[in-house]
Short mmCIF file of C-alpha atoms and ligand atoms in Angstrom, two decimals:
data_model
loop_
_atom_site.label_atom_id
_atom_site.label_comp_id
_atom_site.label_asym_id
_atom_site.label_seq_id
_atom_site.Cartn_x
_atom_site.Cartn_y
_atom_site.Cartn_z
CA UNK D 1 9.03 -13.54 -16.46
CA UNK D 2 10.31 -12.17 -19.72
CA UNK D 3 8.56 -9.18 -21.24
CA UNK D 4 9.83 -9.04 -24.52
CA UNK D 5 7.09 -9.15 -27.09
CA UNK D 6 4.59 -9.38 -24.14
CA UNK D 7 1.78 -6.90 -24.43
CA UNK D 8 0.95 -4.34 -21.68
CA UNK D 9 -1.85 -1.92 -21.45
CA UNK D 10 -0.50 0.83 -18.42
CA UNK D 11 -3.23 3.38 -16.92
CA UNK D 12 -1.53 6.75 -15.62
CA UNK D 13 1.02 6.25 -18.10
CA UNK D 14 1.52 10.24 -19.79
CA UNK D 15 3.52 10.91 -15.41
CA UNK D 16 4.69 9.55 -12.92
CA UNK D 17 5.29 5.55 -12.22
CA UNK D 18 3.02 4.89 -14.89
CA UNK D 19 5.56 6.69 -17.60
CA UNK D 20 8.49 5.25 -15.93
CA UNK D 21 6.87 1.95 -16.23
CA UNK D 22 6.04 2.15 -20.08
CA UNK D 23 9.76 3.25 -20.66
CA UNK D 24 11.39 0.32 -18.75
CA UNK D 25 9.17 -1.93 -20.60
CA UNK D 26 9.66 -0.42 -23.40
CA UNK D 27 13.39 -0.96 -23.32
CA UNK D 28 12.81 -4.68 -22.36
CA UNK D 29 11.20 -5.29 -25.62
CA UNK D 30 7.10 -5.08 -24.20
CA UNK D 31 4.52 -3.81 -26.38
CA UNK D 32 2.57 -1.03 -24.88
CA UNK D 33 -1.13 0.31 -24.91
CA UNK D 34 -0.98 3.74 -22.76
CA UNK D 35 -4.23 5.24 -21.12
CA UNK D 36 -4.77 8.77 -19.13
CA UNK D 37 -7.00 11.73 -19.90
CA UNK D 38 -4.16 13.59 -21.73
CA UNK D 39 -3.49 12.26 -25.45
CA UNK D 40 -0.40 14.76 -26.09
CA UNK D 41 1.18 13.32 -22.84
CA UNK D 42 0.59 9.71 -23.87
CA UNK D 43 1.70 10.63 -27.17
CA UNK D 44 4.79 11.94 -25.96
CA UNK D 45 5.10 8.65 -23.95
CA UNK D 46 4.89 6.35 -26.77
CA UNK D 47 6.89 8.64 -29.57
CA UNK D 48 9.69 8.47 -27.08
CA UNK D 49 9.64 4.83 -26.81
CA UNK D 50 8.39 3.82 -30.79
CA UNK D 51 11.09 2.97 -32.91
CA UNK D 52 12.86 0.49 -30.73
CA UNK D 53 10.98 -2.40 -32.55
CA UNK D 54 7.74 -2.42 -30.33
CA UNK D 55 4.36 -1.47 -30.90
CA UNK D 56 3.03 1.77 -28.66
CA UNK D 57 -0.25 2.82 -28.84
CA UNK D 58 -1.93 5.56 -26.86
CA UNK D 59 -5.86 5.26 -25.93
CA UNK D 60 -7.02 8.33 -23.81
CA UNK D 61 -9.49 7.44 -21.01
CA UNK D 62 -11.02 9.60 -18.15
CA UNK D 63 -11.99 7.12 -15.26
CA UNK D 64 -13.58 9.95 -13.40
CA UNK D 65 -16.63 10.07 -15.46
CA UNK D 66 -18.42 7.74 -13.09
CA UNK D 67 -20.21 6.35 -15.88
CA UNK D 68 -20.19 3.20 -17.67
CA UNK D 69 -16.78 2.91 -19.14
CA UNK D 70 -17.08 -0.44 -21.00
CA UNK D 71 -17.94 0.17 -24.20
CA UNK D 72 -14.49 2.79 -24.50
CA UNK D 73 -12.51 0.43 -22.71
CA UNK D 74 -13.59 -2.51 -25.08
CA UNK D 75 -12.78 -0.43 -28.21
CA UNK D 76 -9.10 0.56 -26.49
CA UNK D 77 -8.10 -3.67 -25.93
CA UNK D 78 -9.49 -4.22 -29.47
CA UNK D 79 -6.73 -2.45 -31.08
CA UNK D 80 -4.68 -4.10 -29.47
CA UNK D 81 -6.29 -7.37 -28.91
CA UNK D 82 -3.89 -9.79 -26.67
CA UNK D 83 -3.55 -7.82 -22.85
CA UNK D 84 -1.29 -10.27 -21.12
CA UNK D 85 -0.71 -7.55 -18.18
CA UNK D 86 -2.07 -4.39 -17.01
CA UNK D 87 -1.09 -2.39 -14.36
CA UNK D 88 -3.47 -0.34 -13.06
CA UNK D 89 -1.06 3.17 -12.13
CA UNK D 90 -4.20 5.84 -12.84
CA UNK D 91 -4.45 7.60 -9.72
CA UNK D 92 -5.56 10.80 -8.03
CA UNK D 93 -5.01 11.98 -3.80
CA UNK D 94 -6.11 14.15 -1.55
CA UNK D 95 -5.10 16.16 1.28
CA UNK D 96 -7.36 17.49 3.48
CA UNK D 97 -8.94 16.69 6.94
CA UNK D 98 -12.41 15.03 7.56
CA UNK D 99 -13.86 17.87 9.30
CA UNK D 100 -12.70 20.25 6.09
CA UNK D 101 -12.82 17.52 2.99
CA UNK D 102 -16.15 18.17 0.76
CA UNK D 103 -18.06 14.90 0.38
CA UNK D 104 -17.61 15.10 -3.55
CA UNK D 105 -13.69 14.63 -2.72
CA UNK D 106 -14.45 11.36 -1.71
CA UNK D 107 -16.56 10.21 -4.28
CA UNK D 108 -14.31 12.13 -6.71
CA UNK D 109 -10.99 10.17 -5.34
CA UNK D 110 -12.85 7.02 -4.93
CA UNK D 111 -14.03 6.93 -9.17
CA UNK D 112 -10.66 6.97 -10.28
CA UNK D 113 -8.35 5.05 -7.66
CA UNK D 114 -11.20 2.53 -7.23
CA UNK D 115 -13.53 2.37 -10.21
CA UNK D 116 -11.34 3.06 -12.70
CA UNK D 117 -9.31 -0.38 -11.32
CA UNK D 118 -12.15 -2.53 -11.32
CA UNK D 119 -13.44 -1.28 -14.59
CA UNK D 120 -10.33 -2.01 -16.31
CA UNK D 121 -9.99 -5.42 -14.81
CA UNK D 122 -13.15 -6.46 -15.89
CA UNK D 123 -12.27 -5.28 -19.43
CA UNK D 124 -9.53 -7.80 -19.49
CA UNK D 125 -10.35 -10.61 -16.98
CA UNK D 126 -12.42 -12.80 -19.70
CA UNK D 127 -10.26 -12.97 -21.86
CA UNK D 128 -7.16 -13.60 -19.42
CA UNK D 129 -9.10 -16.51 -17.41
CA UNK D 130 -10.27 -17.76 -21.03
CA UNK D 131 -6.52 -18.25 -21.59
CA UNK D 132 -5.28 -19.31 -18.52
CA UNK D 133 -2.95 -16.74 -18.21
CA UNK D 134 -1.86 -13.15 -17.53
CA UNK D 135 -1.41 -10.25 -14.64
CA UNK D 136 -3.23 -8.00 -13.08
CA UNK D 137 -1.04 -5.54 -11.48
CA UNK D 138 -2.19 -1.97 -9.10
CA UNK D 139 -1.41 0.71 -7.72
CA UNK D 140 -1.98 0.69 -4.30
CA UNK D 141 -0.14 2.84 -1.36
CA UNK D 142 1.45 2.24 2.00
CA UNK D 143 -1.41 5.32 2.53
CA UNK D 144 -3.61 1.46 1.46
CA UNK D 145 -2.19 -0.19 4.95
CA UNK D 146 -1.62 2.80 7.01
CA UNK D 147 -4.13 5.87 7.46
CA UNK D 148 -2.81 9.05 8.57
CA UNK D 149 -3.80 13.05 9.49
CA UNK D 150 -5.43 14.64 6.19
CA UNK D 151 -5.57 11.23 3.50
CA UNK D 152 -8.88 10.14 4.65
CA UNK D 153 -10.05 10.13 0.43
CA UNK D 154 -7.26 9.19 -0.49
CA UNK D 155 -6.39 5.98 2.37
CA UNK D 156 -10.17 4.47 2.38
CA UNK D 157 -9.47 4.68 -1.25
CA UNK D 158 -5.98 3.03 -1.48
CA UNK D 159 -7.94 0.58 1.35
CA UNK D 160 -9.96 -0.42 -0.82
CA UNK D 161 -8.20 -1.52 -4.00
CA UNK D 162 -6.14 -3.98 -1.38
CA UNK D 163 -9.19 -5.46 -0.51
CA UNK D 164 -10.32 -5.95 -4.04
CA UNK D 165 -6.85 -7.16 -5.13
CA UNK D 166 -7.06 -9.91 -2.20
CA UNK D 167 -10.25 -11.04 -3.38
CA UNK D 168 -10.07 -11.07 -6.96
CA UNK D 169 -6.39 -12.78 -6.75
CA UNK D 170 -8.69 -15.34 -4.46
CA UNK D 171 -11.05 -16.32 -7.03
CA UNK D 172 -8.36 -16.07 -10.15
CA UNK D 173 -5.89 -18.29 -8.23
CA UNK D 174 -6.61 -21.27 -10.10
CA UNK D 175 -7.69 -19.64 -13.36
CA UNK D 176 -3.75 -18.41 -14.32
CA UNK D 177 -4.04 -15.17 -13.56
CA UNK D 178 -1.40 -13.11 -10.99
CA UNK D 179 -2.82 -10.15 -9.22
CA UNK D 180 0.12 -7.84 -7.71
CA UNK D 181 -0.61 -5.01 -5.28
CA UNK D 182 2.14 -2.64 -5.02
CA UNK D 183 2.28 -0.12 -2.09
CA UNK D 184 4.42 2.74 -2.71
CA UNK D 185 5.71 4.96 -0.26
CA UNK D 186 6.78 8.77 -1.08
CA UNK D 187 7.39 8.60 -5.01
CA UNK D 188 8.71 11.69 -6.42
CA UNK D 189 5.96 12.29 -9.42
CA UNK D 190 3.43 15.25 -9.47
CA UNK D 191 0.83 13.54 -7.52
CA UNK D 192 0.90 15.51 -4.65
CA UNK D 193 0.70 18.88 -7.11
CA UNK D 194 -2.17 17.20 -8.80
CA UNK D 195 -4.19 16.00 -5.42
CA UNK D 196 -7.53 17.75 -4.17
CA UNK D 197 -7.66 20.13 -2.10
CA UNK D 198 -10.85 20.21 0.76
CA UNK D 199 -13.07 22.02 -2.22
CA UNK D 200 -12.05 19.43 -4.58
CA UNK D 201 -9.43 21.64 -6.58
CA UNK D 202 -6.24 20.47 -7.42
CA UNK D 203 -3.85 21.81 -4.65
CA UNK D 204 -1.40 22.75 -7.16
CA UNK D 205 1.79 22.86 -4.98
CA UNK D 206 3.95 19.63 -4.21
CA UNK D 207 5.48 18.28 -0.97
CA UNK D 208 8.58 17.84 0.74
CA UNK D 209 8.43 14.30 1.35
CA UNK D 210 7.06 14.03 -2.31
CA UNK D 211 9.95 15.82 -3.46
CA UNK D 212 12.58 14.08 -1.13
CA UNK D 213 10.94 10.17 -2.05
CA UNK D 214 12.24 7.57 -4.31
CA UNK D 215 12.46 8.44 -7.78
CA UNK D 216 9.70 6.80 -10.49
CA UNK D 217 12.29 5.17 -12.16
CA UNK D 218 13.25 3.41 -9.40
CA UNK D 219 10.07 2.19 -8.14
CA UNK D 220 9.13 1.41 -11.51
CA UNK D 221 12.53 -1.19 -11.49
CA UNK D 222 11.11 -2.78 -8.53
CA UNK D 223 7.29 -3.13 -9.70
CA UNK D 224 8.80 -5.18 -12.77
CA UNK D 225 10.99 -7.00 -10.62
CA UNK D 226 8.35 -7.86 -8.22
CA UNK D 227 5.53 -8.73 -11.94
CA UNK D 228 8.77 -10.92 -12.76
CA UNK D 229 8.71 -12.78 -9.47
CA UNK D 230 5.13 -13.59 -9.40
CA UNK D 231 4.61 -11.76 -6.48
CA UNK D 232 1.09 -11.13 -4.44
CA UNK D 233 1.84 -7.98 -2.81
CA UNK D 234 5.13 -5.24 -2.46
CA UNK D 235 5.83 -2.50 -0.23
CA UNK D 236 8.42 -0.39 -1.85
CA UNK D 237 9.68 2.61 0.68
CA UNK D 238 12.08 3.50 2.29
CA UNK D 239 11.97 4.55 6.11
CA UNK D 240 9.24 4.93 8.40
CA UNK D 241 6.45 3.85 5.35
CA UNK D 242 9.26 0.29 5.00
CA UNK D 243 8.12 -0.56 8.59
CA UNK D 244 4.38 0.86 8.73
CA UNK D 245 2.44 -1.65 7.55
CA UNK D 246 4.19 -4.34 9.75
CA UNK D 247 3.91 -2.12 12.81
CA UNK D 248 0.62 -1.93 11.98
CA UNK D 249 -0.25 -5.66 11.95
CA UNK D 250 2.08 -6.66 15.13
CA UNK D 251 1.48 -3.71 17.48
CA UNK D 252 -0.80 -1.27 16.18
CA UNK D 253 -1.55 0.69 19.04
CA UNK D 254 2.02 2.31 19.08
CA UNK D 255 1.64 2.69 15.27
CA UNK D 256 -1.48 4.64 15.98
CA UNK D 257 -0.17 6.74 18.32
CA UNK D 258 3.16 7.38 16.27
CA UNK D 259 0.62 8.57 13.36
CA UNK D 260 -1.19 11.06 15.91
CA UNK D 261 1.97 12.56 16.94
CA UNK D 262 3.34 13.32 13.53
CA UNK D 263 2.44 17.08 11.70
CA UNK D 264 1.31 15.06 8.51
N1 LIG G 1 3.95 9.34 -5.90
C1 LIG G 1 3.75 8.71 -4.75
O1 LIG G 1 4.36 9.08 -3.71
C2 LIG G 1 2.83 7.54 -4.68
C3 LIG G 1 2.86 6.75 -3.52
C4 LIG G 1 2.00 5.67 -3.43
C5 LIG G 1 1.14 5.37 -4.47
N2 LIG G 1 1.12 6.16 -5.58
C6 LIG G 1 0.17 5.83 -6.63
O2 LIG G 1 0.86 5.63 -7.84
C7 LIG G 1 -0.06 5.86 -8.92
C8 LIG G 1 0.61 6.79 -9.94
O3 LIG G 1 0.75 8.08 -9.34
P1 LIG G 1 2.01 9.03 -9.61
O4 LIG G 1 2.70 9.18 -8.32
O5 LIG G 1 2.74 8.57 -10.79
O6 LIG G 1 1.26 10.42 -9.86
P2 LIG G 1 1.10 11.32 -11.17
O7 LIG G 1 2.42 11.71 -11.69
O8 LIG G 1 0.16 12.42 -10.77
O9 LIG G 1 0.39 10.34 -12.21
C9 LIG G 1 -0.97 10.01 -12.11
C10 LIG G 1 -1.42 9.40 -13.41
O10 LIG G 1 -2.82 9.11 -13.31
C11 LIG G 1 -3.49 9.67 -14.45
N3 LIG G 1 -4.85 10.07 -14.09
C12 LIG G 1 -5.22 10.94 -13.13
N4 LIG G 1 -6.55 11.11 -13.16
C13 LIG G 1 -7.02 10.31 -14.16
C14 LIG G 1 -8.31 10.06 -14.69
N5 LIG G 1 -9.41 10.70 -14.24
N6 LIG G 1 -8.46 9.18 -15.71
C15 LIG G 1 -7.35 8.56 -16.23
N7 LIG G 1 -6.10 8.77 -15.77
C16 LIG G 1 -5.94 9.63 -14.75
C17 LIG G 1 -2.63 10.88 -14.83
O11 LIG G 1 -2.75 11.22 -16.20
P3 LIG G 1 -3.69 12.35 -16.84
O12 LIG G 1 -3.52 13.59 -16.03
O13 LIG G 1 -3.18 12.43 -18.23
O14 LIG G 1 -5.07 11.80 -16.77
C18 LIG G 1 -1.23 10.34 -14.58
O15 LIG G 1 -0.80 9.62 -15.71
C19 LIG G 1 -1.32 6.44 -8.29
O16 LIG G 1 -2.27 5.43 -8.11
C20 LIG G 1 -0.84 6.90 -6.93
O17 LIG G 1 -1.88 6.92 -5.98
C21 LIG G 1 1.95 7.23 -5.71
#
């Protein structure tokens, strides 16, 4: 697939993978539509990539609200009419154990990994199917194959949106539409910084295997590479979360007890 001149609405894009993705995009000649809560980071986004000939506009969107989104989301598309991909790259974790996590954690983790995604696919899927055509590309986690100590939110979550993508790429098979699940392992961003604590406050200090993981640009190379090849699903990591999710499917019983035995 070629992406210039294609037109791509990215949520999470003012950090992270989302950012990286609008600027590789960017450079390949996309047209972007950016979504998060912060304007002046999305703004910062686009002004870095406008001027190169393609269209950037920012539309700032709070997918925690846990209320009806559709009427915001339909004004965002309008000005900008055409999505022919959107990658789904809002997210928000947790760290904390069951016996410790606040219920409102979940729910709080669950509205913006979970909702959020199937809010903004039904913004687009009409008009995609109506066409024949299009992506639908999110932001899973190898924490989406694998659960371990302390991600209970933030794993049922990641769950979750690979059980919608499976479905929804089910029923959209014939209709032109791809569906891509990507399932990131340690990505050096600020989501760790920005993940709940057990009270539901943002824990405000990173990780060390945040800090020592891939870099966004990188993963963001191999999410466009993997949109390019039409691909269902991708697990890009490196070490123990490259080999999880297979463990987990062909003996799962030594993954299990692998999980138990590590600190984290
Ligand atoms: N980094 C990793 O190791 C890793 C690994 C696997 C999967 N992932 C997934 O990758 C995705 C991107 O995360 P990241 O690592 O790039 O983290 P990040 O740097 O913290 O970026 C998260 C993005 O989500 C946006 N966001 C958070 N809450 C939002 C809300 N309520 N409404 C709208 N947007 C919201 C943030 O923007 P605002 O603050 O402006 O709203 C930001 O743009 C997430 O789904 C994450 O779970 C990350």
């Amino acid at each position: 697939m070629n992406f210039r001149d294609k037109r791509v609405w990215i949520t999470g894009a003012s950090s992270g993978i989302g950012r990286a993705l609008a600027k590789s995009l960017a450079a390949q000649g996309a047209n972007l539509l950016l979504s998060s809560r912060s304007e002046a980071g999305l703004e910062e986004v686009a002004g870095s990539v406008r001027g190169t000939g393609i269209e950037a506009r920012v539309a700032p969107i709070d997918f925690s609200l846990g209320q009806d989104l559709t009427p915001q989301l339909e004004a965002a598309i309008n000005q900008f009419q055409v999505v022919d991909i959107l990658i789904y790259a809002a997210g928000i974790s947790s760290r904390a154990t069951v016996e410790a996590a606040h219920s409102d954690v979940y729910r709080a983790v669950m509205e913006v990994n979970y909702f959020g995604l199937i809010a903004a696919v039904k913004a687009v899927l009409p008009q995609m199917t109506s066409r024949q055509s299009g992506a639908i590309v999110a932001i899973s986690s190898v924490a989406g194959k694998v659960g371990s100590k302390n991600r209970s939110a933030y794993s049922g979550s990641k769950f979750a949106v690979c059980g919608f993508m499976d479905c929804l790429r089910a029923e959209v098979h014939h209709q032109g539409v791809r569906c891509l699940t990507v399932c990131p392992g340690y990505v050096r961003t600020d989501i760790a910084r920005n993940a709940l604590a057990a009270d539901g406050k943002p824990r405000g200090q990173t990780t060390s295997e945040i800090d020592g993981g891939m870099e966004a640009d990188v993963c963001a190379q191999r999410i466009i590479r993997a949109i390019a090849a039409r691909k269902d699903e991708v697990v890009i990591a490196g070490g123990i979360g490259r080999w999880a999710p297979l463990l987990k499917r062909i003996c799962p019983t030594t993954l299990n007890r692998i999980v138990a035995g590590r600190q984290w």
